PDB file of C-alpha atoms in Angstrom:
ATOM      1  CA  UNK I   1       0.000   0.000   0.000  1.00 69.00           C
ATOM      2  CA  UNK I   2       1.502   3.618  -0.681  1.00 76.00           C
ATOM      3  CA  UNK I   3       2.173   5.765   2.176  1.00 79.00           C
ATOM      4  CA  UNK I   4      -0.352   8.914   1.455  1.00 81.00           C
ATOM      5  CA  UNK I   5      -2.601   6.099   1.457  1.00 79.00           C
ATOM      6  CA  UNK I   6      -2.029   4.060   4.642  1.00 80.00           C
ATOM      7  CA  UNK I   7      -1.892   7.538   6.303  1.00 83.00           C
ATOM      8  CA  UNK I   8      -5.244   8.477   4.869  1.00 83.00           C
ATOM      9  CA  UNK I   9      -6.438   4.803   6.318  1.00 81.00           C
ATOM     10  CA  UNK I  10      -5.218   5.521   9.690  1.00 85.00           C
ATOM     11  CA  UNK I  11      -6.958   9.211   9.863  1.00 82.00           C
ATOM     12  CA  UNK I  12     -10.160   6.982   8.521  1.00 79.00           C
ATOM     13  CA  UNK I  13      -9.787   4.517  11.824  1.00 78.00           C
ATOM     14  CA  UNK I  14     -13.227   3.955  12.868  1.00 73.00           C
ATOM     15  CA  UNK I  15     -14.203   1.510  15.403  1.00 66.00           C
ATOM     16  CA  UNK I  16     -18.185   1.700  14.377  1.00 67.00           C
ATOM     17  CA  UNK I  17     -16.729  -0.092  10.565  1.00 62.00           C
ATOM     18  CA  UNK I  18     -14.314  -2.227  12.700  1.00 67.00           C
ATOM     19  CA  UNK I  19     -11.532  -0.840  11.435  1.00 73.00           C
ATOM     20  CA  UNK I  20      -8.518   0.625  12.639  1.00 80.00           C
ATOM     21  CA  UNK I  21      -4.900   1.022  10.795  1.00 81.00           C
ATOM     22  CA  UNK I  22      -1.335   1.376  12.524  1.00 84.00           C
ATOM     23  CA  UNK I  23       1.228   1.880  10.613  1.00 82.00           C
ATOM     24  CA  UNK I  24       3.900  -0.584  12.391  1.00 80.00           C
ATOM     25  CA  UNK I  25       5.982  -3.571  11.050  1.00 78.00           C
ATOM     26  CA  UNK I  26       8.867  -4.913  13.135  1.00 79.00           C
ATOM     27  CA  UNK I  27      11.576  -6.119  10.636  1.00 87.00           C
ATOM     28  CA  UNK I  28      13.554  -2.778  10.959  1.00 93.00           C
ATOM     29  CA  UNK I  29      11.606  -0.998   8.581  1.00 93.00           C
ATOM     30  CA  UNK I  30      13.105   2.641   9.159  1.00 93.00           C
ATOM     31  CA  UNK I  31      16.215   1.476   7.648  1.00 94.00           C
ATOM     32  CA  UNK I  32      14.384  -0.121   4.997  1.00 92.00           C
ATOM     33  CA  UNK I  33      10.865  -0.172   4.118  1.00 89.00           C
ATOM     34  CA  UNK I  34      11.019   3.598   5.338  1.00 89.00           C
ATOM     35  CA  UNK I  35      14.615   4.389   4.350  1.00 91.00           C
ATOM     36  CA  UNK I  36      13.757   7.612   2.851  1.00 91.00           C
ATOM     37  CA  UNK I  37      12.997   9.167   6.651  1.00 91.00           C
ATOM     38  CA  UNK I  38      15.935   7.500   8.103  1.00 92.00           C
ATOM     39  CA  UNK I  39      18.161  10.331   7.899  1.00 92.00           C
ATOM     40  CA  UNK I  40      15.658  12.664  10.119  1.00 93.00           C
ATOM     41  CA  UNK I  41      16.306  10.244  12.968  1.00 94.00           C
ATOM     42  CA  UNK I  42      19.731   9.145  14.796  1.00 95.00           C
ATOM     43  CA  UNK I  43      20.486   6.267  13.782  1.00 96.00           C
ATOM     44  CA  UNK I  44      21.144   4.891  17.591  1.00 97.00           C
ATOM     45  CA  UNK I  45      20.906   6.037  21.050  1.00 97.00           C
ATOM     46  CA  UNK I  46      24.543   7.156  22.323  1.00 97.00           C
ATOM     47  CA  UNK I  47      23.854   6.263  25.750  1.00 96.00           C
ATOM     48  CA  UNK I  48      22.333   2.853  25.249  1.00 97.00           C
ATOM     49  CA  UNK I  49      24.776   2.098  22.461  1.00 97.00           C
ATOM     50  CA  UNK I  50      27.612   2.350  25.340  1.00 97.00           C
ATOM     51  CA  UNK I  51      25.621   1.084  28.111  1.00 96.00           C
ATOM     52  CA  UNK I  52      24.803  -2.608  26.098  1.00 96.00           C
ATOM     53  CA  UNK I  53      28.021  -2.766  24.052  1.00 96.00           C
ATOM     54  CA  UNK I  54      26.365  -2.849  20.820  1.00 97.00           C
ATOM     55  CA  UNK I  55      24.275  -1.233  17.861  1.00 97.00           C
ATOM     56  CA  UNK I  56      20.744  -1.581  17.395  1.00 97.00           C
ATOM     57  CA  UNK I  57      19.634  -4.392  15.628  1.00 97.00           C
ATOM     58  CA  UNK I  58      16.519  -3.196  14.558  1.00 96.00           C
ATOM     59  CA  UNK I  59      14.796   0.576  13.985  1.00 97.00           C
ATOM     60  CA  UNK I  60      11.615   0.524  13.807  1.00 96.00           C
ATOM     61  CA  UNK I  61       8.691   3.310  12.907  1.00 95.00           C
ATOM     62  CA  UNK I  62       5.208   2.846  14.648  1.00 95.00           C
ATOM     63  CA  UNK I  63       2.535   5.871  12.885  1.00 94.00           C
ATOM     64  CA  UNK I  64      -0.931   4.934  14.425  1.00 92.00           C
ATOM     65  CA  UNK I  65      -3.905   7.132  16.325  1.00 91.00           C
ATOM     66  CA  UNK I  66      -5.956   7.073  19.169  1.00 90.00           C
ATOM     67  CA  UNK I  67      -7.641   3.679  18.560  1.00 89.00           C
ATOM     68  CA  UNK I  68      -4.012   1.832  17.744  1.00 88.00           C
ATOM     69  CA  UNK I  69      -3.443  -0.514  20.692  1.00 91.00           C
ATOM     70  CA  UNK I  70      -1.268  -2.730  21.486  1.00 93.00           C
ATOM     71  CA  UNK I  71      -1.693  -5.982  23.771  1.00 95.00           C
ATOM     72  CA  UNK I  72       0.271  -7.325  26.475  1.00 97.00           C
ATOM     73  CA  UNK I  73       3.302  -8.997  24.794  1.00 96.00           C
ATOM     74  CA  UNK I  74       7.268  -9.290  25.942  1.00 95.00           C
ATOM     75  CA  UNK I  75      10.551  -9.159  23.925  1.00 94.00           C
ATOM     76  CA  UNK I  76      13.812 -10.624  23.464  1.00 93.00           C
ATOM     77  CA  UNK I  77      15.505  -6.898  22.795  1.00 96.00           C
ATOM     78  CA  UNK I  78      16.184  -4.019  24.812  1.00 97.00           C
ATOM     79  CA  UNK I  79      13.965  -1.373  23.786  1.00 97.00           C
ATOM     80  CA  UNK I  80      14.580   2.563  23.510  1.00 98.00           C
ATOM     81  CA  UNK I  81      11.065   3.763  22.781  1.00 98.00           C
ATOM     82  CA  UNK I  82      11.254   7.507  21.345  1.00 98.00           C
ATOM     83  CA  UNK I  83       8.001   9.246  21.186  1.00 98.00           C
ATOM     84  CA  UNK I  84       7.647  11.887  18.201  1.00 97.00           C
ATOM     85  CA  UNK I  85       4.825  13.223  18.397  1.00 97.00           C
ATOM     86  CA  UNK I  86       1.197  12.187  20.736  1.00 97.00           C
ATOM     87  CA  UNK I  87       2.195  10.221  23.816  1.00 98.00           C
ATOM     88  CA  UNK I  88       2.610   6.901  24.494  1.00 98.00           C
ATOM     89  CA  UNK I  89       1.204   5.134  27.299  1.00 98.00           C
ATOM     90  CA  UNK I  90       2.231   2.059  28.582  1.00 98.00           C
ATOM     91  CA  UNK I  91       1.524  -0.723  31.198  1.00 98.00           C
ATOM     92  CA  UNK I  92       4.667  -2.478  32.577  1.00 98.00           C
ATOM     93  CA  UNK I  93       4.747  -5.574  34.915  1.00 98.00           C
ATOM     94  CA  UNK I  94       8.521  -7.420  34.959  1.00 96.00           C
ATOM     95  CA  UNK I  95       9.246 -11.014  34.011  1.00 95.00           C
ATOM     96  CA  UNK I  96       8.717 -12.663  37.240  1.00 94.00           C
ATOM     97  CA  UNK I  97       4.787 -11.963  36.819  1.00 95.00           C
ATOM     98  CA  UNK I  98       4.519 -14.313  34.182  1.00 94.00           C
ATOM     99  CA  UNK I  99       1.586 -16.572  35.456  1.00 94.00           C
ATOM    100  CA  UNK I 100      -0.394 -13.401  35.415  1.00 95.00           C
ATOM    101  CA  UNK I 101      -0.162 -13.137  31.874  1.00 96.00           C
ATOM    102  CA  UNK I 102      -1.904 -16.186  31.197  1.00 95.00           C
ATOM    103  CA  UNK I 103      -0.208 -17.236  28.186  1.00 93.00           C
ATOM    104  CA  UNK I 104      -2.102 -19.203  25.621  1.00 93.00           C
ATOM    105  CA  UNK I 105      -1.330 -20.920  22.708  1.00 94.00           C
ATOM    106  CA  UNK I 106      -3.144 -18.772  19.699  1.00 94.00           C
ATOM    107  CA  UNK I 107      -3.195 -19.489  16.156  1.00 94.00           C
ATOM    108  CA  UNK I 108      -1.048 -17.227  13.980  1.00 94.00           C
ATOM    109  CA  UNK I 109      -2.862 -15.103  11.161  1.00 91.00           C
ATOM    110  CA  UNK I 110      -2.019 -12.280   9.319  1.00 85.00           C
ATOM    111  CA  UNK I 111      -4.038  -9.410   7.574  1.00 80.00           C
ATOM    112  CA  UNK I 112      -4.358  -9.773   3.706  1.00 81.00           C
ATOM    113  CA  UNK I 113      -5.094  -6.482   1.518  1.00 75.00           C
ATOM    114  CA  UNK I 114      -7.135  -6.554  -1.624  1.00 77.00           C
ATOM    115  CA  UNK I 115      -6.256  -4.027  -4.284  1.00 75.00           C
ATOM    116  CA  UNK I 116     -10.185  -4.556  -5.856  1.00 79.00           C
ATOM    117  CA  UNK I 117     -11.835  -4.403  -3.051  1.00 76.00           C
ATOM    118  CA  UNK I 118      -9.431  -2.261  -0.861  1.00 69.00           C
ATOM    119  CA  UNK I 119     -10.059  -3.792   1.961  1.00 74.00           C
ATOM    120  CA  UNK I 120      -8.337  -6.132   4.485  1.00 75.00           C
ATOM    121  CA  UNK I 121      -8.648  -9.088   5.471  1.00 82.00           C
ATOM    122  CA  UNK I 122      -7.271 -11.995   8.276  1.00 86.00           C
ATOM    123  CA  UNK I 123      -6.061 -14.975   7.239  1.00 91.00           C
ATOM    124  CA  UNK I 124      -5.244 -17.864   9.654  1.00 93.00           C
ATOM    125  CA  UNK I 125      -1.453 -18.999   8.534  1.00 92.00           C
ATOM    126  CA  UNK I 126      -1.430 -22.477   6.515  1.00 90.00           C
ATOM    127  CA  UNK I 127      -0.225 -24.903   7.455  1.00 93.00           C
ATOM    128  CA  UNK I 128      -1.593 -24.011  10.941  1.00 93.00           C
ATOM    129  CA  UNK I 129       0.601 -22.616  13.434  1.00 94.00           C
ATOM    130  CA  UNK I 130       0.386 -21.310  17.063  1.00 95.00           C
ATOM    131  CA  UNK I 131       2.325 -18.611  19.079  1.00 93.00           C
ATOM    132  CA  UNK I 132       2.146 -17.946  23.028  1.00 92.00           C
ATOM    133  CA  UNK I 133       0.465 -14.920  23.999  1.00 94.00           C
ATOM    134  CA  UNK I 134      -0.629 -12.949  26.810  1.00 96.00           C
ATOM    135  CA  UNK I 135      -4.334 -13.581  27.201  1.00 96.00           C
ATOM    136  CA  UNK I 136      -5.354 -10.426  29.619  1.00 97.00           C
ATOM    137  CA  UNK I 137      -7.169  -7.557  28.155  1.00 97.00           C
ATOM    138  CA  UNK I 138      -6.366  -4.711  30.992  1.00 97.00           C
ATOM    139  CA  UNK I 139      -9.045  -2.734  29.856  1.00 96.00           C
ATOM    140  CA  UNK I 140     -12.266  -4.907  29.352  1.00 95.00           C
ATOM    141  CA  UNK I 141     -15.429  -3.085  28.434  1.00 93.00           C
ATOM    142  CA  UNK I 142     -17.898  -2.148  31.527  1.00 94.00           C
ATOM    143  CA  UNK I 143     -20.426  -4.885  30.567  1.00 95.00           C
ATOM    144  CA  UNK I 144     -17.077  -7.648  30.534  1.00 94.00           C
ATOM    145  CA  UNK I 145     -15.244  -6.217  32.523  1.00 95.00           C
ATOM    146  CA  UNK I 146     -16.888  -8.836  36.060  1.00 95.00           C
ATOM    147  CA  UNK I 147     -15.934 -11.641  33.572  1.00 96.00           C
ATOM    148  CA  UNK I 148     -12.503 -11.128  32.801  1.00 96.00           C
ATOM    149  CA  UNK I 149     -12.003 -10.244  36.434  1.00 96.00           C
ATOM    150  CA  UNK I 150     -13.264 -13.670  36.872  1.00 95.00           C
ATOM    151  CA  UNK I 151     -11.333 -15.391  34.662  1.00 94.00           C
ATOM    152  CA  UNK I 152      -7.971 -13.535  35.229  1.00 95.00           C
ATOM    153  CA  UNK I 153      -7.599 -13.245  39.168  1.00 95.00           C
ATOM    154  CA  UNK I 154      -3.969 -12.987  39.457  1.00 95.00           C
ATOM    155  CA  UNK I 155      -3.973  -9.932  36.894  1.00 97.00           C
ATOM    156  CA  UNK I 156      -6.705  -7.935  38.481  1.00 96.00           C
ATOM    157  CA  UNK I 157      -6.624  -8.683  42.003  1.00 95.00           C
ATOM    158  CA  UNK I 158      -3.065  -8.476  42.187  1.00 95.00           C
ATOM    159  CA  UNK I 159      -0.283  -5.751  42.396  1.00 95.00           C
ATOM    160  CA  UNK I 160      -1.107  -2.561  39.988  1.00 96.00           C
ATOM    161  CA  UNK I 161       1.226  -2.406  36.502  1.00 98.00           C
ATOM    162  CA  UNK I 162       3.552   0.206  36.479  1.00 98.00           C
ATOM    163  CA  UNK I 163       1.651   3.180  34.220  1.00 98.00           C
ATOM    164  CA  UNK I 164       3.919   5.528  31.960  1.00 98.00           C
ATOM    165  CA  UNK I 165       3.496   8.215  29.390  1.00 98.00           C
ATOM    166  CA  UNK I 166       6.299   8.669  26.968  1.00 98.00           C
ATOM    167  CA  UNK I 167       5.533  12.426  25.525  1.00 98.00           C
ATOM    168  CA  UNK I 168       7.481  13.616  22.709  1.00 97.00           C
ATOM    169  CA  UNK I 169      10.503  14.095  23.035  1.00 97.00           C
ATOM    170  CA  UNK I 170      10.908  11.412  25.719  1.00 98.00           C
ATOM    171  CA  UNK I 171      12.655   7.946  25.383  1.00 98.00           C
ATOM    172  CA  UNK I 172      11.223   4.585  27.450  1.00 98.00           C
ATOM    173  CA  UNK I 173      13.840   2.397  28.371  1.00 98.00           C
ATOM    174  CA  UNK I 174      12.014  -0.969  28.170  1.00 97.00           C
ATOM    175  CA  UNK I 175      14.390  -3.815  29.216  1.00 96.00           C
ATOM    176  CA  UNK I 176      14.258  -7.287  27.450  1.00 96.00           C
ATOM    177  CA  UNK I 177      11.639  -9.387  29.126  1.00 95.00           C
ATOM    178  CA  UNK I 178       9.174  -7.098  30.841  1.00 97.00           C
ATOM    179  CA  UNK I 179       5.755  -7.515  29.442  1.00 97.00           C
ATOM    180  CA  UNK I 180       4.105  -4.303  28.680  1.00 98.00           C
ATOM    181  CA  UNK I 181       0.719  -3.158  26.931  1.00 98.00           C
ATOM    182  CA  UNK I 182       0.306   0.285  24.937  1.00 97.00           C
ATOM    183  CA  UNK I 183      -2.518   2.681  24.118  1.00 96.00           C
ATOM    184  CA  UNK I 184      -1.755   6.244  22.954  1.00 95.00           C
ATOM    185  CA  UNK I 185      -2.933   9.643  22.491  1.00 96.00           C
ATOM    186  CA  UNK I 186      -2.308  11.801  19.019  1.00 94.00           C
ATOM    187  CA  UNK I 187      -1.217  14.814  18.571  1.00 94.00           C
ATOM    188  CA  UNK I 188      -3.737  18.008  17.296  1.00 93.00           C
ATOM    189  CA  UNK I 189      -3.129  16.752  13.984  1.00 89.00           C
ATOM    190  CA  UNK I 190      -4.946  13.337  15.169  1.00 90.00           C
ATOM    191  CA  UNK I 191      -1.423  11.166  15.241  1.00 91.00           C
ATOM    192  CA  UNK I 192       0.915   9.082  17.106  1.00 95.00           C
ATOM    193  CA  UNK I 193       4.192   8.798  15.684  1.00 95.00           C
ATOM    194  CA  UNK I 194       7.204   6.761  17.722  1.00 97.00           C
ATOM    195  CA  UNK I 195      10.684   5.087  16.628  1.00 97.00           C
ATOM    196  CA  UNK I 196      12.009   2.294  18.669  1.00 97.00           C
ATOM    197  CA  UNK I 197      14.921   1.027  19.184  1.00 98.00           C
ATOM    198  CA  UNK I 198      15.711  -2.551  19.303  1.00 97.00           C
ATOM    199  CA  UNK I 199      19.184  -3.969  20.665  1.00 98.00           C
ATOM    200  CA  UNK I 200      19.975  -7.589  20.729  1.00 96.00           C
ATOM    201  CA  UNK I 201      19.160  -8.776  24.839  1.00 95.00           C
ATOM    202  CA  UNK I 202      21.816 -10.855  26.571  1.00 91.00           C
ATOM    203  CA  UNK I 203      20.544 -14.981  26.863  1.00 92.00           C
ATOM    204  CA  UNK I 204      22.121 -14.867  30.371  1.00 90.00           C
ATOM    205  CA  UNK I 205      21.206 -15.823  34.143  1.00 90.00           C
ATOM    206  CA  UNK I 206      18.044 -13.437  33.547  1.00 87.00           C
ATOM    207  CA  UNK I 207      17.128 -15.252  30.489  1.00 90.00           C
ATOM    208  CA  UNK I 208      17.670 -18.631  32.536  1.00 92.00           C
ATOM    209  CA  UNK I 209      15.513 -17.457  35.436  1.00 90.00           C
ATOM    210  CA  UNK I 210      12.259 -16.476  33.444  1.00 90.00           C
ATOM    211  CA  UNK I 211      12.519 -19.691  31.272  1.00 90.00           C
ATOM    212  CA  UNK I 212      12.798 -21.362  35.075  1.00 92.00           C
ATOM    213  CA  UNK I 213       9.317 -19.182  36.330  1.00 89.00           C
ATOM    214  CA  UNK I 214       7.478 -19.729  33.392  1.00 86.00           C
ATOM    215  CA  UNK I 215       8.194 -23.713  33.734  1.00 88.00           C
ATOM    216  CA  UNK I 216       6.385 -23.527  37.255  1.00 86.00           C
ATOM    217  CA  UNK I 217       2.821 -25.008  37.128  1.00 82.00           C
ATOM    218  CA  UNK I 218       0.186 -22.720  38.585  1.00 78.00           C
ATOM    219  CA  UNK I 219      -3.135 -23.584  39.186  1.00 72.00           C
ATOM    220  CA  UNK I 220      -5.307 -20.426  38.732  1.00 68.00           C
ATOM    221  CA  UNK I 221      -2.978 -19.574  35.837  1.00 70.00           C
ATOM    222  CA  UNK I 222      -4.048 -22.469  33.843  1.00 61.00           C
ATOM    223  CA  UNK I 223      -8.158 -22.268  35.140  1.00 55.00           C
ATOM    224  CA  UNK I 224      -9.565 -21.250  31.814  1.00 52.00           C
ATOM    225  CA  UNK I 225     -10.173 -23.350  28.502  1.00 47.00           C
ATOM    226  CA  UNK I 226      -5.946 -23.681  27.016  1.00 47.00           C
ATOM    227  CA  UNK I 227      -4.685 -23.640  23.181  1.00 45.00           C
ATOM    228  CA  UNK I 228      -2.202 -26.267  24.069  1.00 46.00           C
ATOM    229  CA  UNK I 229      -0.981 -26.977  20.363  1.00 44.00           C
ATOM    230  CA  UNK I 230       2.144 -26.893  19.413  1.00 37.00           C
TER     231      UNK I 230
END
């Protein structure tokens, strides 16, 4: 899809025609898909760059509105989230909170876009295959909201996620591992526009650790229906 056009789909983001674009694909696309705007950013962080003894391996661009949202997930990087423009606002709880994630098994898809029809699509992946991911929504709607409390106990009745804005003109420091969900707010000209940073984590004792939690067995973790494929 040209740009001018997926820009004019993500001013068009309506939830009443279920649709809402974000402008966001995590294969380093600043340096390539985007190349043309790479030179208006920096092409790492100084700081970080010394602090983790390496270049970024990945720069990504994330162009979305006030209906972009992002669910609890984790990653293997480091991440220096710069805000541009809008604000950013995440939810942060750190690795050892695993089991209140509820990780399922879900199958993969991916959205398909018709030229004819210009319109989109989702496509489960064939052959068939399933990822883990977080299954708590931390903002259900009012009239779900006494069922996913029910269903997720550890989540809501425990410990409060760390809340931050990112404004622009503000970097995040998100370290590898901590699982974090993100809404945002545009700017007067009705977008969010961010560029993360993405340096390679270390697989050490940390890495070890989680892999050790997340083996645990947890009864209220594993209460609801699972997607155990593999």
């Amino acid at each position: 899809m040209p740009f001018p056009r997926a820009l004019d789909a993500i001013y068009a983001s309506d939830l009443g025609s279920k649709f809402v674009a974000y402008a966001q694909q995590q294969n380093d696309c600043l340096r390539s898909e985007y190349s043309a705007l790479a030179g208006d950013c920096e092409p790492h962080i100084p700081w970080a760059t010394e602090a983790l003894g390496c270049l970024p391996e990945a720069v990504n661009l994330w162009i979305g509105n006030h209906l972009s949202e992002t669910s609890f997930h984790k990653d293997h990087y480091e991440n220096l989230y710069a805000v541009v423009t809008g604000e950013k606002h995440f939810l942060l709880l750190p690795p050892t909170d695993v089991h209140r994630m509820y990780i399922r098994n879900y199958p993969a898809a991916h959205y398909s876009y018709s030229k004819e029809n210009k319109t989109f699509k989702l496509e489960l992946e064939d052959p068939v295959r399933y990822v883990p991911w977080c299954s708590v929504d931390p903002y259900p709607s009012p009239e779900n909201r006494e069922t996913e409390m029910s269903k997720f106990p550890l989540y809501f009745n425990g410990p409060k996620p760390f809340e931050v804005t990112v404004k622009a003109g503000e970097i995040l420091y998100l370290p590898s591992m901590w699982f974090h969900h993100v809404r945002q707010s545009p700017d007067s000209g009705g977008r969010t526009i961010a560029v993360n940073y993405w340096y390679d984590m270390q697989f050490d004792i940390r890495y070890a650790y989680f892999n050790f939690l997340q083996s645990l067995p947890h009864p209220l973790s594993h209460q609801i229906g699972d997607n155990d494929e593999e």
